[in-house]
XYZ file of C-alpha atoms in Angstrom:
266
model
C 75.188 99.729 76.393
C 76.205 100.506 72.818
C 74.410 103.231 70.896
C 73.288 102.160 67.427
C 74.218 104.570 64.663
C 71.444 103.258 62.440
C 68.363 104.620 64.190
C 65.200 102.547 63.717
C 61.558 103.093 64.533
C 60.433 100.028 66.442
C 56.823 99.130 67.259
C 56.406 96.729 70.196
C 53.256 95.232 71.711
C 52.905 94.047 75.287
C 55.266 96.749 76.554
C 53.393 97.505 79.750
C 55.525 95.250 81.931
C 58.223 92.594 82.027
C 60.524 91.913 79.108
C 58.445 94.078 76.764
C 58.709 97.218 78.882
C 62.369 96.667 79.649
C 63.144 96.134 75.973
C 61.202 99.226 74.896
C 63.173 101.339 77.372
C 66.461 99.690 76.399
C 65.879 100.267 72.697
C 65.072 103.926 73.331
C 68.193 104.322 75.472
C 70.176 102.865 72.571
C 68.957 105.720 70.375
C 65.958 104.220 68.603
C 62.457 105.651 68.346
C 60.043 103.292 70.074
C 56.286 102.949 69.777
C 55.420 101.056 72.946
C 51.893 99.749 73.319
C 50.342 98.470 76.544
C 47.300 96.369 77.336
C 45.402 98.721 79.651
C 44.931 102.467 79.792
C 46.088 102.507 83.432
C 49.588 101.554 82.269
C 49.903 104.575 79.988
C 50.390 107.656 82.257
C 53.256 106.304 84.362
C 55.114 104.963 81.326
C 54.672 108.234 79.419
C 55.900 110.244 82.383
C 58.913 107.966 82.825
C 59.852 108.321 79.160
C 59.484 112.105 79.356
C 61.535 112.398 82.548
C 64.312 110.252 81.059
C 64.301 112.080 77.734
C 63.482 108.890 75.824
C 61.850 108.866 72.394
C 58.976 106.550 73.345
C 55.379 106.944 72.220
C 53.042 105.072 74.560
C 49.406 104.175 73.987
C 46.881 101.456 74.802
C 46.665 98.542 72.402
C 44.831 95.469 73.630
C 45.877 92.970 70.949
C 42.494 91.227 71.207
C 40.553 94.416 70.487
C 39.938 95.013 66.731
C 39.653 98.792 67.199
C 42.937 98.852 69.109
C 44.663 96.720 66.477
C 43.480 99.088 63.739
C 45.627 101.842 65.285
C 48.714 100.119 63.911
C 47.685 101.207 60.410
C 48.300 104.831 61.368
C 51.939 104.353 62.285
C 55.100 104.038 60.245
C 57.901 101.834 61.577
C 60.903 99.784 60.486
C 60.515 96.826 62.840
C 57.401 95.267 64.344
C 57.849 93.270 67.560
C 54.925 90.993 68.400
C 55.528 90.595 72.107
C 52.148 90.533 73.888
C 51.293 87.190 75.474
C 49.401 85.491 78.286
C 49.695 82.030 79.791
C 47.530 79.304 81.296
C 48.650 75.999 82.726
C 47.034 72.746 83.752
C 46.606 69.162 82.545
C 45.286 69.073 78.985
C 42.886 66.290 79.983
C 41.133 68.625 82.432
C 41.929 72.272 81.699
C 38.842 74.281 80.644
C 39.032 74.576 76.867
C 37.946 78.219 77.064
C 41.213 78.910 78.881
C 43.109 77.390 75.980
C 41.086 79.458 73.501
C 41.952 82.605 75.441
C 45.657 81.802 75.255
C 45.470 81.161 71.511
C 43.484 84.361 70.888
C 46.233 86.424 72.495
C 49.382 84.490 71.639
C 48.495 83.261 68.150
C 45.441 84.753 66.449
C 46.175 88.334 67.497
C 49.761 87.777 66.363
C 48.460 86.864 62.903
C 46.153 89.885 62.786
C 48.966 92.273 63.657
C 51.600 90.543 61.532
C 49.350 90.928 58.500
C 49.121 94.691 59.078
C 52.890 94.958 59.460
C 53.495 92.700 56.446
C 51.362 94.866 54.145
C 53.313 97.945 55.197
C 56.683 96.248 54.728
C 55.823 94.636 51.393
C 54.807 98.054 50.073
C 58.196 99.459 51.165
C 60.078 96.285 50.155
C 61.786 96.254 53.539
C 61.065 95.739 57.202
C 61.299 93.129 59.931
C 58.759 91.246 62.044
C 60.055 89.778 65.302
C 57.957 87.382 67.363
C 58.693 86.994 71.053
C 58.170 83.275 71.345
C 59.592 81.094 74.116
C 61.553 77.939 74.731
C 58.003 76.644 75.308
C 57.563 76.948 71.540
C 60.339 74.411 71.028
C 59.871 72.052 73.974
C 57.030 70.933 76.237
C 56.723 70.606 79.994
C 53.918 68.626 81.650
C 50.966 70.800 82.688
C 52.305 73.707 80.644
C 50.558 72.394 77.524
C 48.149 75.292 76.810
C 50.962 77.829 76.748
C 53.371 75.513 74.912
C 50.767 74.750 72.248
C 50.200 78.438 71.561
C 53.919 79.094 71.234
C 54.420 76.026 69.004
C 51.726 77.493 66.742
C 53.528 80.849 66.818
C 56.728 79.117 65.716
C 54.910 77.657 62.706
C 53.520 81.098 61.872
C 56.975 82.671 62.030
C 58.589 79.945 59.931
C 55.906 80.158 57.254
C 56.046 83.965 57.125
C 59.818 83.913 56.880
C 59.654 81.788 53.757
C 56.684 83.627 52.261
C 57.948 87.187 52.769
C 61.649 86.778 52.041
C 61.269 87.539 48.327
C 59.476 90.800 49.222
C 62.449 92.043 51.237
C 60.745 91.418 54.586
C 62.655 89.701 57.389
C 61.011 87.500 60.021
C 62.612 86.200 63.214
C 61.833 84.788 66.635
C 63.289 85.452 70.053
C 62.834 82.571 72.495
C 63.398 83.465 76.151
C 64.022 80.843 78.800
C 62.465 81.237 82.275
C 63.044 84.799 83.461
C 61.821 86.212 86.732
C 59.375 88.844 85.495
C 56.356 87.503 87.381
C 54.846 86.100 84.161
C 55.649 82.459 84.964
C 54.416 82.698 88.547
C 51.147 84.277 87.414
C 50.709 81.656 84.696
C 50.873 78.801 87.197
C 48.596 80.668 89.586
C 45.815 80.850 86.962
C 44.919 77.165 87.374
C 43.798 77.845 90.961
C 40.691 79.508 89.524
C 39.332 76.137 88.389
C 41.461 73.279 89.776
C 39.948 71.360 92.702
C 41.893 68.362 93.958
C 38.631 66.869 95.228
C 37.074 66.943 91.749
C 40.002 66.712 89.351
C 41.818 63.415 88.908
C 45.223 65.050 88.401
C 47.130 65.002 91.666
C 48.270 68.304 93.088
C 51.615 66.695 93.862
C 52.073 66.107 90.125
C 51.109 69.694 89.338
C 53.707 70.903 91.799
C 56.341 68.823 90.019
C 55.428 70.686 86.832
C 56.126 73.958 88.573
C 59.709 72.988 89.307
C 60.726 75.117 86.323
C 60.206 78.080 88.658
C 63.010 76.834 90.881
C 65.507 78.630 88.651
C 64.468 81.847 86.975
C 67.043 84.154 85.455
C 67.565 87.895 85.869
C 65.307 89.504 83.232
C 67.876 92.215 82.473
C 69.970 89.542 80.775
C 67.138 88.798 78.342
C 66.301 92.461 77.888
C 69.902 93.209 76.925
C 69.806 90.382 74.380
C 66.545 91.621 72.851
C 67.919 95.167 72.633
C 70.970 93.749 70.872
C 69.109 91.539 68.390
C 65.954 93.441 67.446
C 67.584 96.400 65.606
C 70.191 94.311 63.781
C 69.960 94.027 60.007
C 71.406 90.502 59.957
C 71.175 87.780 62.599
C 69.961 84.216 63.126
C 66.301 83.440 62.436
C 65.919 82.120 65.987
C 67.539 83.485 69.141
C 67.152 81.206 72.166
C 68.515 82.779 75.329
C 70.256 82.120 77.653
C 72.671 79.695 76.034
C 71.811 77.038 78.617
C 68.208 77.102 77.412
C 69.307 76.692 73.798
C 71.236 73.558 74.710
C 68.303 72.289 76.776
C 65.927 72.686 73.827
C 68.280 70.943 71.402
C 68.687 67.995 73.747
C 64.918 67.786 74.244
C 64.235 67.758 70.498
C 66.894 65.098 69.881
C 65.322 62.807 72.488
C 61.930 63.029 70.748
C 63.324 60.923 67.880
C 64.166 58.128 70.321
C 61.065 58.354 72.511
C 58.792 55.329 72.720
C 55.326 54.814 74.213
């Protein structure tokens, strides 16, 4: 992996596992200083020890994005790039999913993203430079049946990113999204599993056979290292596309989906 000559300090949330952790490690291996925050305190010691043993410049601490006291810690750090990566997911038919589940998804994936982006934006506007990167999803650009709660939160995140990009450009602040396809990190499997806490085929009118069809997206999940490598490549760059959908097959899939919406009839 290439070493970047222009060293950046990069703050990333949701770095306790999956793409976030892999990207934090990859960025540090590429020569950047990384502030990697994790959801729970139990994730801190092992990550700190790993960074120390590998000689990586990674600062690790707990930051639950839904905790106001945790979010306030961001004010005490200086960084060049802020990566809003923390996310959760719930699935289920919108006609039956408990609305509190949807609220929980929006609190983490959307409202906390606003709270943290505002902190980063104030810092960057004062310096007249900086970049905010949102880890979105192809779910922010297309919709699958029974994935509505997660898709809705990521669609909202897309609107947030697009508005911020236009609003902050004149202040020298860059805004971008990274939109992963389905990668085998365990996130997708866990997201579909969440519905089992409330779904009862004897009480709910949605057929389990239909729900299983919605889970067919899990039939092909890509190697997460591919996405991690792409995030490590894109995040530190000074110039790149506003939106990075990866892999390329997912980009084409999203474009075809959006084109069909203009022809869709009810």
